[in-house]
Amino acid sequence: MPQTNSDTGFSRRSFIKLSGAAGAGLCLAFYFPELAKAAKIINASDVDIQDIQLNAWILIDTSGKVTILSHRAEMGQGAYQAIPQIVAEELEVDLDKVNIIFAKGDKKYGGQVTGGSSTVRKSYKNLLNLGATAREMLILAAASKWGASATDCYAESGFVIHRPSGKKYHYGEIALDASKLEMPKNVKLKQRSEYKLIGKPLHRQDTHLKTNGAAIFGLDKKIPGMLYAMVERNPRMRGTVKSFDDTETKKVPGVKHVFKVKMLVFNTYREGVAVVADSTWAAMQGKKALKVEWDDSGFEHVDTAQIYKQHEENLSNKEGLSFKKIGDPDDILKKANKTVDVIYQAPYQSHSCMEPLNCVAHYQGDKIEIWGPIQGPDWIQNVVSEQLGLPKEKVIVNMTFLGGGFGRKAFMDYPHEAAVISKEIGGPVQVVWSREDDMTQGPYRPGMSYRCQGVVENGGISAIKIRLCGQNIGNMNSKKREANDSTTEGFLQPYFDSIKNISFADVPFETPVPVMWWRSVYASTNGFAYESFMDEMALSAAKDPLELRRQYLANDERVTKLIEKLEQVSGWKNRQKNQGYGVAITECFNTTVGQVVKVSRNAEGKLKIDKVWAVVDCGWYVNPDTIQAQVEGSVVMALGAATTHEITFKDGLVEQKNFYAYKMPRIMDVPVVEVHIMENTADAGGVGEPGLPPFSPALTNAIFDLTGQRIRKLPFDMTAI
C-alpha cells in the first residue's frame, strides 16, 4: 500500500540522499528553465550541479520501489491521488505499488501554492512526460542488457518485457543502468483510448490512511519537548493589547508562559496574548482565565447593515473603475424606454474547515522548522524568513494532510504566529485555534453587492451594464486601488462576443474586515448575481432561460454541447406543473459547469430541493470519482452559503462564534446530485472549485419558476418561502 512521508516532508537535499541510499536508482524531475515556455526533464545526478527549480519528481530504487513526490498539498481535493495516477499511467506501474511523499517548502520546487484548482491543470502534461521519459529509459536499459531492439520491448506493471522471448526485468533490476542513459527527447505519450488508469474511477490512495489513523494531519504532529499554546486575540481584529492580568491564568496547572504576541495579517498586525502550557487543555483553561484590556481606538467598528448600505449608495452614485467594456451600454440604457435594474447581494462567509487552524514551530536560533496543514509552504517560508530575519533556506516548512483548506490555509498568519511563540519560549510549540478563534478572526469571503442593468429590445439583449461593490482581495496588501481583477470571474467569455454592448466595473469599497480567497473566489458571489440577472433578462425577453443562454453562447461549441447535455439529463423540455426548474452556467479555472436545480413543495407545503443535475466540462481529466465528489461537496458548501449561514458584524465584533450560530446544512437538507462529465480532448481545467458558483443562482431561479418570488439577497430562509 502507498505510504506518506508527510510527517517529515521532503527537501531537495533529502532527495539527493534518498537517491544515493536507495541504490543509485533512476531519479527524474522536471523544471522550468528561465524564460522557457515548456518544462525540461532532468536526471537527479545533475541537481547538485545546476541551480534549478524542481517541480515534481519520481525515484525508482534498485528494489523496484517507486516514489513520487507531490509538491502540492492534499486537503481533500484529491491531489494525493491525481499526481501519482497521472505519473503511474505513463510509467506503467501499478498505483498501489507507489509511495507518495509531500515536498517541503522550497523555491526549488517552483510554485507550491495549492489553490485555483491548479495542481492538475497546470502540471498534467509535464507529469505525463515525466512518467513516459522514465518508462522509455527503463525500456532502453533492458533492451541494452538483452542486446535487443527497444522496439521489441514494452513496459507493464513495473516490468520491462521482451516481446519475442517473454523475458522480463522488474524496474529495480535496471534502474541503475537507466540512470546512466541520456534522456530521450520527444517521448511518445499514450492516446486517451490506451489509458489504463487515467479516466478510471480508481479508489483514492489516501482513503485507508485516513480511516486507519495513519495519515498525519497538523493536529497529529508531535515532536519531543513540544508545548502547546492558545492565543487570546483582539476580537476586533485591528485593536491592540492595552494590558493583561495573568494572575488566574498562572494558577492553572500546566501553564508555563504568558506573553503578548502579534502576527502579520496582510499589511498590519493582529495582537493577542499567548498562553503556553504542557497540554492543549491547560492552555485552553489558562486562556479562559486570562483578563485582557484592549485598545480599540483608531479604526472603524463595522456593522453589517452599514456595509451593505454603503455598497448600495456607492452603486447608486459611482461609476467605479472600468474593468471591461464593449460598445456603449450607457448610451443604450439612457435611450431605452424600459430597463432591468436590480441589485444582488451575497454575505461574508467563514471558511470553517473541519480541522481548525493549527501549526507546530520549532525555533532553533539559526533556523526554524514548521509543520502543519499548509496550502502555501513557499509563501510561508518567505513571510517567516522576512519577519524573523532568517535566510529562506533556514526556514523549513513541512506539509501535513489538511482537514479542509478552501484558501484559508494558504494564508501566512497562523504559521507566523507559531514561529513567534516558539522563538519567545526557545523551544517547540503547537499553536491550536479553537472554533471560536477561527470564526471570529477571519479572514472571510468578502460580502459583495452588484448592480446589474440591462436592456431587452425585440426579444434580444441590447445592453448589459454590471458594477460590483465589495472588498478587493488584491488590494489587501497594496496601496494601489485598481479594479478587481476577478470582476468578470464566473461570467462566460462567449457572452462578450455575442452581446454588442456590455460593461463591467468595480466600485471600490474598504473596511477593516480582513478578506481572502474562499472556494471558487469571486465566482462564488459573481455567479449568483450574473446568472440570476441572465434569468431576469430572459423573463424580460419572454424567452425560456435555457434558450436565452443557448442563443448567446452559440458561438462556443463546447458550451453548446454542455447545454444540450444539461437539457437532456435534466428533462428540461418535459417540466411539469408544480415543479420549479432553474438553470445556471458559470466558468472558473478553465472549467465550465452547468447546473439545473428542481424544487417543489412537500405535503406540508414546504419548499424542498428535489434534485441537482450538474454537467462539467473540465477538458482532460484524471478520475471521474474525484470530480463527482468535488461537485457534490461544492453543492453542499454552496447550499449552506445560500440558505444557512453567514458572517455578520455588530460594533466591529463577529456575531457567529461557533456552529450553533453558523449553522451547516444537515444530511436531510442535501439533495441528490447527479454529475455528468463532458468528454473531449481540451486542456485540463480545475475541478475543486468550479462546481460551486452555479448552484445558488440555479436554486433561486428554480424558486422563482415555482413561486414567482425573485430572491436577490443571500442567505435566504427556504422555510419562509
XYZ file of C-alpha atoms in Angstrom:
721
model
C 0.000 0.000 0.000
C 1.207 3.559 -0.607
C 2.635 5.398 2.347
C 3.211 9.024 3.112
C 6.257 10.714 4.494
C 4.196 13.808 5.240
C 5.313 13.573 8.853
C 8.738 14.860 7.904
C 8.265 16.409 4.492
C 10.950 16.139 1.884
C 13.761 18.510 0.986
C 15.906 18.783 -2.118
C 18.930 17.596 -0.129
C 16.955 14.614 1.168
C 16.013 13.914 -2.426
C 19.683 13.506 -3.347
C 20.418 11.439 -0.230
C 17.484 9.134 -0.944
C 18.691 8.685 -4.489
C 22.057 7.503 -3.193
C 20.752 5.474 -0.262
C 18.239 3.710 -2.479
C 20.986 2.129 -4.523
C 21.547 4.923 -7.020
C 18.369 4.131 -8.901
C 16.630 6.217 -11.530
C 15.670 9.715 -10.354
C 13.998 12.183 -12.692
C 12.413 15.588 -12.144
C 11.029 18.374 -14.271
C 11.718 22.071 -14.008
C 11.229 25.282 -15.946
C 14.394 26.928 -17.274
C 14.305 30.705 -17.085
C 12.065 32.220 -19.776
C 11.220 28.752 -21.118
C 7.675 28.003 -22.228
C 7.953 24.274 -21.593
C 9.344 22.191 -18.759
C 12.619 20.306 -19.022
C 13.202 16.873 -17.529
C 16.483 16.325 -15.724
C 18.350 13.455 -14.092
C 18.802 13.790 -10.325
C 22.547 13.351 -10.676
C 22.665 16.863 -12.134
C 20.697 18.550 -9.342
C 23.684 19.496 -7.171
C 25.443 20.942 -10.206
C 22.672 23.138 -11.503
C 20.584 25.726 -9.681
C 17.201 24.504 -10.812
C 13.581 24.599 -9.690
C 12.313 21.034 -9.344
C 8.541 20.873 -9.611
C 7.931 17.145 -9.186
C 9.976 14.013 -9.393
C 9.971 10.230 -9.404
C 12.501 7.831 -7.941
C 12.796 4.138 -8.793
C 15.236 2.405 -6.473
C 17.084 -0.877 -7.023
C 14.381 -2.834 -5.191
C 11.845 -1.635 -7.725
C 10.081 0.691 -5.274
C 8.612 3.774 -6.954
C 8.430 7.051 -5.012
C 6.552 10.049 -6.346
C 6.957 13.440 -4.736
C 3.908 15.700 -4.518
C 4.857 19.361 -4.325
C 1.229 20.344 -3.626
C -0.977 19.929 -0.552
C -3.741 17.377 -0.068
C -6.753 18.994 1.598
C -9.437 16.615 0.383
C -9.442 17.765 -3.238
C -7.544 14.718 -4.497
C -4.023 15.898 -5.396
C -2.596 12.949 -3.443
C -4.465 10.679 -5.860
C -4.220 12.638 -9.090
C -0.459 13.202 -9.240
C 0.532 9.528 -8.871
C -2.356 8.414 -11.091
C -1.001 10.623 -13.897
C 2.631 9.581 -13.469
C 1.862 5.878 -12.982
C -0.148 5.801 -16.212
C 2.789 6.664 -18.433
C 5.357 4.971 -16.184
C 3.416 1.696 -16.469
C 3.426 0.871 -12.788
C 0.587 -0.321 -10.563
C -0.756 2.536 -8.477
C -0.842 0.538 -5.248
C 2.917 -0.015 -5.540
C 3.674 3.701 -5.411
C 4.980 5.564 -2.363
C 3.801 9.180 -2.163
C 5.701 11.913 -0.315
C 4.934 15.597 0.329
C 7.685 18.057 -0.510
C 8.976 20.629 1.931
C 8.534 24.294 1.135
C 11.357 25.224 -1.195
C 11.602 27.624 -4.121
C 13.489 24.840 -5.899
C 10.162 23.094 -6.406
C 8.653 26.113 -8.161
C 5.204 27.384 -7.109
C 3.766 25.165 -4.388
C 0.564 27.018 -3.515
C -2.438 24.705 -3.710
C -5.281 26.865 -4.985
C -7.118 27.983 -8.072
C -7.662 24.322 -8.988
C -4.143 24.436 -10.392
C -2.466 21.169 -9.377
C -3.622 19.111 -12.352
C -4.434 21.774 -14.900
C -1.003 23.407 -14.721
C 1.132 20.276 -14.361
C -0.528 17.303 -16.026
C 1.344 17.478 -19.334
C 4.693 17.688 -17.566
C 3.754 14.827 -15.244
C 2.780 12.671 -18.223
C 6.105 13.419 -19.895
C 7.967 12.681 -16.676
C 6.419 9.218 -16.393
C 6.864 8.479 -20.092
C 10.535 9.518 -20.036
C 11.276 7.207 -17.121
C 9.458 4.362 -18.888
C 11.416 4.804 -22.104
C 14.741 4.951 -20.245
C 13.900 1.690 -18.476
C 12.978 0.060 -21.779
C 16.222 1.230 -23.348
C 18.221 -0.104 -20.392
C 16.540 -3.517 -20.551
C 16.947 -3.747 -24.329
C 20.657 -2.981 -23.961
C 21.133 -5.762 -21.393
C 19.394 -8.229 -23.691
C 21.161 -6.976 -26.811
C 17.693 -6.484 -28.272
C 15.896 -3.703 -30.080
C 13.897 -1.360 -27.875
C 11.011 -1.709 -30.313
C 10.733 -5.375 -29.291
C 10.290 -4.408 -25.627
C 7.426 -2.914 -23.672
C 6.675 -1.891 -20.104
C 3.833 -3.193 -17.967
C 3.074 -3.259 -14.226
C 6.599 -2.333 -13.187
C 8.388 -4.694 -15.586
C 10.074 -4.358 -18.957
C 9.198 -7.368 -21.107
C 10.942 -8.685 -24.216
C 8.063 -9.458 -26.550
C 9.711 -12.258 -28.663
C 11.132 -14.253 -25.738
C 8.907 -13.285 -22.819
C 11.973 -12.447 -20.704
C 11.481 -9.572 -18.266
C 13.199 -7.342 -15.717
C 11.475 -5.599 -12.880
C 12.250 -1.888 -12.775
C 14.619 -2.186 -9.825
C 16.933 -4.523 -11.744
C 17.522 -1.953 -14.483
C 17.044 1.357 -12.605
C 20.791 1.858 -12.141
C 21.516 1.213 -15.835
C 18.647 3.508 -16.845
C 20.011 6.333 -14.684
C 23.199 6.404 -16.785
C 21.417 6.849 -20.088
C 20.870 10.083 -21.938
C 17.255 11.084 -21.627
C 15.213 10.611 -24.790
C 13.607 13.637 -26.369
C 10.015 13.887 -27.559
C 8.812 10.682 -25.924
C 5.548 9.348 -27.281
C 2.570 9.703 -24.960
C -0.413 7.373 -24.940
C -3.690 8.170 -26.640
C -6.542 8.547 -24.180
C -8.068 5.338 -25.531
C -4.956 3.499 -24.317
C -5.172 4.678 -20.715
C -5.415 2.013 -18.018
C -5.502 4.354 -15.011
C -6.383 7.864 -16.161
C -10.086 8.401 -16.658
C -10.928 5.455 -14.405
C -12.816 5.737 -11.082
C -9.974 4.328 -9.003
C -10.163 4.285 -5.223
C -8.221 7.098 -3.594
C -4.810 6.227 -2.218
C -5.327 8.273 0.957
C -8.645 6.714 1.998
C -7.158 3.875 4.035
C -4.626 6.244 5.622
C -7.420 8.487 6.826
C -9.615 5.648 8.071
C -6.927 3.718 9.939
C -5.330 6.797 11.510
C -2.033 6.595 9.622
C -2.468 9.931 7.861
C -0.685 12.751 9.661
C -2.764 15.933 9.921
C -1.474 19.081 11.571
C -3.084 18.286 14.909
C -1.453 14.840 14.883
C 2.083 16.201 14.714
C 4.151 15.719 17.856
C 7.862 16.352 18.443
C 9.939 15.818 21.608
C 9.687 18.557 24.210
C 6.737 20.235 22.483
C 4.488 22.593 24.452
C 1.012 23.761 23.477
C -0.329 27.275 23.047
C -3.593 29.091 22.577
C -3.888 32.816 21.971
C -6.466 35.311 23.179
C -6.624 37.632 20.161
C -8.292 41.004 19.892
C -11.891 40.304 18.863
C -11.977 43.467 16.733
C -9.055 42.341 14.587
C -7.216 45.686 14.413
C -7.166 46.540 18.104
C -4.109 46.288 20.323
C -3.351 44.965 23.808
C -3.529 47.759 26.391
C -2.790 45.479 29.353
C -3.453 41.973 30.644
C -3.765 40.255 34.011
C -2.480 36.660 34.026
C -2.799 36.086 37.786
C -5.532 33.447 37.469
C -4.029 32.003 34.304
C -0.778 31.141 36.021
C -2.724 29.244 38.686
C -3.912 26.734 36.085
C -1.836 23.533 36.407
C 0.455 23.086 33.423
C 0.646 26.738 32.312
C 4.273 27.681 31.621
C 4.316 31.064 29.883
C 2.021 34.034 29.254
C 3.117 36.894 27.000
C 1.985 39.358 24.349
C 2.271 38.216 20.746
C 1.433 39.612 17.332
C 1.145 38.094 13.877
C 1.168 39.558 10.407
C -2.245 39.921 8.729
C -1.757 41.391 5.267
C -0.092 44.782 5.833
C -0.940 45.123 9.532
C -0.514 43.091 12.724
C -3.056 41.350 14.925
C -2.246 41.416 18.647
C -3.041 38.909 21.344
C -1.787 37.199 24.460
C -0.326 33.698 24.193
C -0.836 31.087 26.898
C 1.706 28.255 26.661
C 1.214 25.057 28.636
C 2.093 21.372 28.765
C -1.231 20.374 27.147
C -3.838 21.883 24.880
C -6.406 21.586 27.669
C -4.240 23.513 30.119
C -3.590 26.224 27.506
C -7.326 26.441 26.829
C -8.214 26.773 30.519
C -5.446 29.314 31.036
C -6.753 31.350 28.140
C -10.245 31.373 29.665
C -8.836 32.682 32.960
C -6.910 35.486 31.246
C -8.099 39.096 31.593
C -7.175 41.423 28.744
C -7.925 45.117 28.283
C -7.986 46.085 24.601
C -7.350 49.379 22.875
C -9.914 49.514 20.061
C -9.391 53.120 19.062
C -8.314 54.447 15.689
C -10.329 52.227 13.369
C -13.935 51.724 12.280
C -16.141 49.309 14.234
C -18.220 47.924 11.403
C -21.841 46.805 11.306
C -23.148 44.536 8.567
C -26.115 46.822 7.886
C -23.749 49.769 7.395
C -21.572 47.782 4.992
C -24.427 46.946 2.645
C -25.956 50.412 2.942
C -22.636 51.856 1.803
C -22.499 49.310 -1.020
C -25.900 50.432 -2.248
C -25.014 54.123 -2.013
C -21.800 53.521 -3.944
C -23.617 51.590 -6.653
C -26.171 54.394 -6.970
C -23.680 57.249 -7.110
C -20.400 55.935 -8.513
C -19.373 54.506 -11.849
C -16.346 52.730 -10.392
C -13.164 51.519 -12.061
C -13.807 50.176 -15.531
C -12.696 46.571 -15.973
C -14.074 45.629 -19.385
C -16.231 47.456 -21.890
C -17.573 46.622 -25.351
C -19.731 49.068 -27.286
C -21.659 51.757 -25.411
C -24.128 50.252 -22.931
C -24.581 53.611 -21.172
C -25.980 55.182 -24.328
C -28.379 52.248 -24.846
C -29.543 52.445 -21.228
C -30.082 56.200 -21.439
C -32.248 55.920 -24.547
C -34.223 52.821 -23.541
C -37.904 53.051 -22.636
C -37.614 50.086 -20.294
C -34.646 48.681 -18.405
C -33.935 45.873 -15.970
C -32.159 47.458 -12.992
C -31.616 45.249 -9.932
C -29.223 44.735 -7.021
C -27.966 41.366 -5.789
C -26.152 40.809 -2.512
C -24.098 37.940 -1.062
C -22.785 37.717 2.509
C -19.438 37.354 4.208
C -18.590 33.700 4.823
C -16.227 31.846 7.130
C -14.072 29.026 5.747
C -14.905 26.834 8.772
C -12.641 23.948 7.774
C -13.372 20.820 9.788
C -9.771 20.851 11.018
C -9.308 24.162 12.855
C -6.117 26.112 12.246
C -3.024 24.765 13.956
C 0.724 24.844 13.473
C 3.859 23.386 15.062
C 7.021 25.508 15.087
C 10.477 24.836 16.466
C 12.809 27.825 16.587
C 16.440 26.767 16.996
C 18.401 30.018 16.892
C 19.829 29.927 13.409
C 16.859 28.136 11.842
C 13.203 27.290 12.334
C 11.173 24.264 11.298
C 7.407 24.343 10.821
C 4.833 21.564 10.423
C 1.152 21.980 9.697
C -1.890 21.906 7.417
C -0.433 24.311 4.889
C -1.593 25.212 1.371
C 1.308 27.508 0.527
C 4.606 26.282 2.047
C 6.745 28.543 -0.135
C 4.677 31.624 0.793
C 5.059 30.787 4.475
C 8.785 30.308 4.010
C 9.012 33.800 2.519
C 6.996 35.530 5.266
C 8.645 33.781 8.219
C 12.073 34.439 6.706
C 11.320 38.144 6.424
C 9.616 38.519 9.808
C 12.214 36.551 11.814
C 15.235 37.762 9.859
C 16.343 34.286 8.808
C 17.645 33.161 5.408
C 14.918 31.370 3.445
C 16.880 28.132 3.404
C 16.805 28.229 7.209
C 13.005 28.261 7.278
C 11.942 24.638 6.821
C 8.223 24.190 6.109
C 6.632 20.728 6.150
C 3.161 19.970 4.783
C 0.834 17.555 6.550
C -2.580 16.463 5.345
C -5.180 19.225 5.623
C -8.664 18.730 7.047
C -10.061 21.209 4.522
C -8.468 24.404 3.292
C -10.679 26.380 0.879
C -7.988 29.061 0.620
C -7.756 29.847 4.344
C -4.738 27.619 4.899
C -2.814 29.350 2.141
C -2.590 32.374 4.440
C 0.565 33.058 6.415
C -0.758 34.427 9.721
C -1.055 31.254 11.787
C 2.413 29.813 10.949
C 3.962 33.227 11.580
C 2.272 33.372 14.976
C 3.517 29.879 15.847
C 7.042 30.862 14.810
C 6.977 33.966 17.029
C 5.740 31.968 20.027
C 8.384 29.275 19.514
C 11.092 31.919 19.356
C 9.828 33.533 22.551
C 9.860 30.287 24.564
C 13.006 28.937 22.894
C 11.520 25.554 22.051
C 8.916 23.651 20.017
C 5.249 24.560 20.335
C 1.948 23.638 18.756
C -0.467 26.549 18.462
C -4.107 25.452 18.239
C -7.022 27.666 17.257
C -10.437 26.975 18.733
C -13.510 27.026 16.533
C -14.371 30.401 18.071
C -10.926 31.737 17.153
C -11.364 30.539 13.583
C -14.824 32.053 13.098
C -14.263 35.375 14.810
C -10.820 36.214 13.428
C -11.283 35.589 9.705
C -10.181 36.352 7.060
C -13.528 35.841 5.325
C -15.036 35.612 1.904
C -15.933 39.233 1.146
C -19.543 40.287 1.220
C -20.496 41.675 -2.186
C -23.209 43.773 -3.841
C -23.936 44.029 -7.562
C -25.954 46.467 -9.594
C -26.997 44.851 -12.860
C -28.667 46.928 -15.558
C -29.829 45.736 -18.930
C -31.986 46.490 -21.932
C -34.038 43.974 -23.901
C -35.344 45.006 -27.316
C -37.112 42.890 -29.934
C -36.640 39.750 -27.873
C -32.863 40.179 -27.575
C -30.290 41.731 -25.255
C -29.216 45.193 -26.414
C -27.023 46.111 -23.458
C -25.716 44.922 -20.109
C -24.002 47.089 -17.506
C -22.711 45.492 -14.311
C -20.985 47.077 -11.341
C -19.791 45.207 -8.280
C -19.000 46.688 -4.876
C -17.092 44.924 -2.138
C -13.606 44.430 -0.786
C -10.880 43.647 -3.301
C -8.627 40.847 -2.031
C -5.936 42.036 -4.412
C -5.731 45.357 -2.574
C -5.321 43.917 0.928
C -1.530 44.101 0.703
C -1.322 47.106 -1.590
C -1.946 50.838 -1.510
C -2.883 50.746 -5.171
C -6.556 50.988 -5.957
C -7.074 49.069 -9.159
C -10.172 47.352 -10.499
C -10.736 43.913 -9.037
C -9.097 41.520 -11.496
C -11.844 38.971 -10.769
C -14.662 41.327 -11.768
C -15.837 39.061 -14.592
C -14.900 35.758 -12.943
C -17.719 33.267 -13.467
C -19.171 35.114 -16.466
C -18.775 33.096 -19.653
C -16.421 34.547 -22.260
C -18.745 33.853 -25.253
C -21.186 36.468 -23.934
C -18.614 39.146 -24.753
C -18.660 38.042 -28.384
C -22.430 37.908 -28.767
C -23.674 40.869 -26.698
C -22.689 44.036 -28.535
C -22.870 46.494 -25.638
C -21.560 45.294 -22.317
C -19.504 46.698 -19.454
C -18.156 45.618 -16.075
C -16.783 47.926 -13.393
C -15.564 47.627 -9.817
C -16.727 50.249 -7.310
C -14.014 50.314 -4.601
C -15.019 49.671 -1.006
C -12.829 49.334 2.082
C -13.424 48.221 5.650
C -11.216 46.823 8.469
C -12.609 43.302 7.913
C -9.837 41.013 6.576
C -10.911 39.091 3.469
C -9.298 36.470 1.306
C -9.934 33.605 -1.096
C -12.843 31.268 -0.456
C -13.736 28.265 -2.576
C -14.059 29.500 -6.213
C -13.080 33.003 -5.013
C -15.216 35.768 -6.568
C -17.040 33.345 -8.858
C -18.968 32.195 -5.762
C -20.685 35.589 -5.495
C -20.368 36.778 -9.099
C -22.086 33.626 -10.291
C -25.134 34.305 -8.130
C -25.525 37.845 -9.446
C -24.683 37.284 -13.097
C -26.699 34.103 -13.640
C -29.680 35.426 -11.672
C -29.554 38.503 -13.888
C -29.494 36.406 -17.063
C -32.730 34.805 -15.864
C -34.280 38.223 -15.326
C -33.197 39.247 -18.812
C -34.791 36.077 -20.199
C -38.034 36.964 -18.441
C -37.920 40.465 -19.888
C -37.323 38.969 -23.344
C -40.163 36.467 -22.831
C -37.755 33.617 -23.521
C -37.030 30.286 -21.926
C -33.984 30.828 -19.616
C -32.022 27.968 -21.140
C -32.856 29.065 -24.679
C -31.627 32.598 -23.991
C -28.312 31.211 -22.798
C -28.101 28.922 -25.812
C -28.717 31.894 -28.104
C -25.892 33.990 -26.665
C -23.456 31.123 -26.125
C -23.954 29.503 -29.527
C -20.572 30.704 -30.790
C -18.805 28.310 -28.386
C -19.074 24.673 -29.429
C -18.107 23.251 -26.044
C -20.668 25.332 -24.156
C -23.335 24.484 -26.733
C -22.720 20.780 -26.219
C -22.823 21.277 -22.444
C -26.222 22.983 -22.758
C -27.512 20.132 -24.898
C -26.331 17.617 -22.314
C -27.810 19.608 -19.446
C -31.126 19.879 -21.249
C -31.160 16.137 -21.929
C -30.222 14.789 -18.477
C -32.460 17.191 -16.543
C -35.527 16.656 -18.717
C -35.736 20.422 -19.143
C -38.227 20.232 -22.005
C -40.544 17.941 -20.031
C -41.014 20.171 -16.988
C -44.310 19.617 -15.196
C -46.675 21.915 -13.319
C -45.982 22.440 -9.629
C -42.283 21.933 -10.264
C -39.699 24.691 -10.415
C -36.642 24.369 -12.609
C -33.704 26.759 -12.548
C -30.533 26.799 -14.597
C -27.154 28.494 -14.276
C -23.892 28.129 -16.184
C -20.600 29.540 -14.902
C -16.908 29.208 -15.672
C -13.848 29.454 -13.460
C -10.350 27.990 -13.559
C -10.844 26.854 -17.153
C -13.840 24.663 -16.326
C -17.460 25.312 -17.251
C -20.228 23.862 -15.095
C -23.925 23.978 -15.842
C -26.474 23.057 -13.201
C -30.221 22.579 -13.183
C -31.987 22.546 -9.822
C -35.509 21.183 -9.415
C -37.690 22.306 -6.496
C -41.224 21.563 -5.365
C -43.376 21.685 -2.248
C -43.847 18.740 0.090
C -47.147 17.557 1.559
C -46.944 20.273 4.222
C -46.384 22.950 1.596
C -42.729 23.457 2.496
C -40.217 24.176 -0.228
C -37.759 21.359 -0.942
C -34.938 20.687 -3.371
C -35.681 17.530 -5.317
C -32.557 17.130 -7.404
C -29.496 18.813 -8.867
C -28.100 17.928 -12.281
C -24.547 19.085 -12.920
C -22.703 18.892 -16.232
C -18.955 19.513 -16.027
C -16.647 20.393 -18.909
C -13.157 20.313 -17.430
C -11.437 19.046 -20.559
C -8.814 16.342 -19.931
C -9.413 14.744 -16.523
C -7.912 12.113 -14.246
C -10.534 10.452 -12.038
C -14.314 10.747 -12.511
C -14.979 9.782 -8.888
C -12.898 12.731 -7.728
C -14.863 15.065 -9.988
C -18.162 13.728 -8.684
C -17.036 14.104 -5.081
C -15.826 17.661 -5.653
C -19.066 18.719 -7.344
C -21.155 17.129 -4.598
C -19.058 18.862 -1.940
C -19.311 22.153 -3.813
C -23.095 21.878 -3.934
C -23.274 21.271 -0.179
C -20.984 24.239 0.507
C -22.979 26.455 -1.859
C -26.256 25.323 -0.282
C -25.008 26.409 3.132
C -23.820 29.776 1.837
C -27.141 30.373 0.067
C -29.606 29.249 2.714
C -27.993 28.510 6.062
C -25.027 30.560 7.227
C -23.351 33.964 7.018
C -20.882 36.052 8.996
C -22.316 39.306 10.355
C -20.752 42.142 12.358
C -22.064 44.317 15.181
C -19.931 47.127 16.608
C -16.875 45.557 14.978
C -17.491 42.134 16.529
C -18.382 38.927 14.706
C -21.769 37.651 15.845
C -21.309 33.980 14.854
C -18.861 32.236 17.179
C -19.488 28.549 16.542
C -21.709 26.147 14.641
C -24.701 26.846 16.891
C -24.909 30.253 15.186
C -23.137 29.455 11.910
C -25.327 26.503 11.050
C -24.327 23.935 8.448
C -26.677 22.021 6.134
C -27.704 18.677 7.598
C -27.763 15.455 5.633
C -31.542 15.647 5.264
C -31.142 19.069 3.594
C -28.812 17.804 0.886
C -30.457 16.834 -2.408
C -29.454 14.111 -4.838
C -26.672 15.432 -7.090
C -26.259 13.783 -10.486
C -22.932 14.587 -12.136
C -22.116 14.223 -15.829
C -18.662 14.812 -17.325
C -18.211 16.037 -20.884
C -15.697 14.050 -22.908
C -13.255 15.982 -25.077
C -9.531 16.436 -25.636
C -9.288 20.052 -24.469
C -6.657 21.045 -21.919
C -7.407 20.178 -18.311
C -9.381 22.598 -16.177
C -9.883 22.611 -12.416
C -12.428 20.506 -10.528
C -12.050 21.501 -6.860
C -13.902 24.812 -7.165
C -15.954 25.280 -10.376
C -18.878 23.178 -9.130
C -19.826 25.784 -6.513
C -20.773 29.032 -8.364
C -23.763 27.836 -10.444
C -25.698 26.272 -7.587
C -27.107 29.324 -5.783
C -28.444 31.045 -8.946
C -29.830 27.753 -10.279
C -31.615 27.297 -6.944
C -33.043 30.807 -6.730
C -34.043 30.694 -10.402
C -35.889 27.428 -9.706
C -37.680 29.003 -6.746
C -38.780 31.882 -8.971
C -40.012 29.405 -11.571
C -42.147 27.671 -8.924
C -43.305 30.600 -6.789
C -42.805 33.810 -8.784
C -40.693 35.132 -5.908
C -37.342 36.541 -7.017
C -34.514 36.179 -4.482
C -31.766 38.771 -4.807
C -30.147 38.626 -1.382
C -28.328 35.705 0.219
C -28.700 33.894 2.507
C -32.444 33.296 2.490
C -34.665 31.037 4.572
C -36.238 28.308 2.447
C -38.806 27.564 5.149
C -40.173 31.116 4.843
C -40.971 30.935 1.110
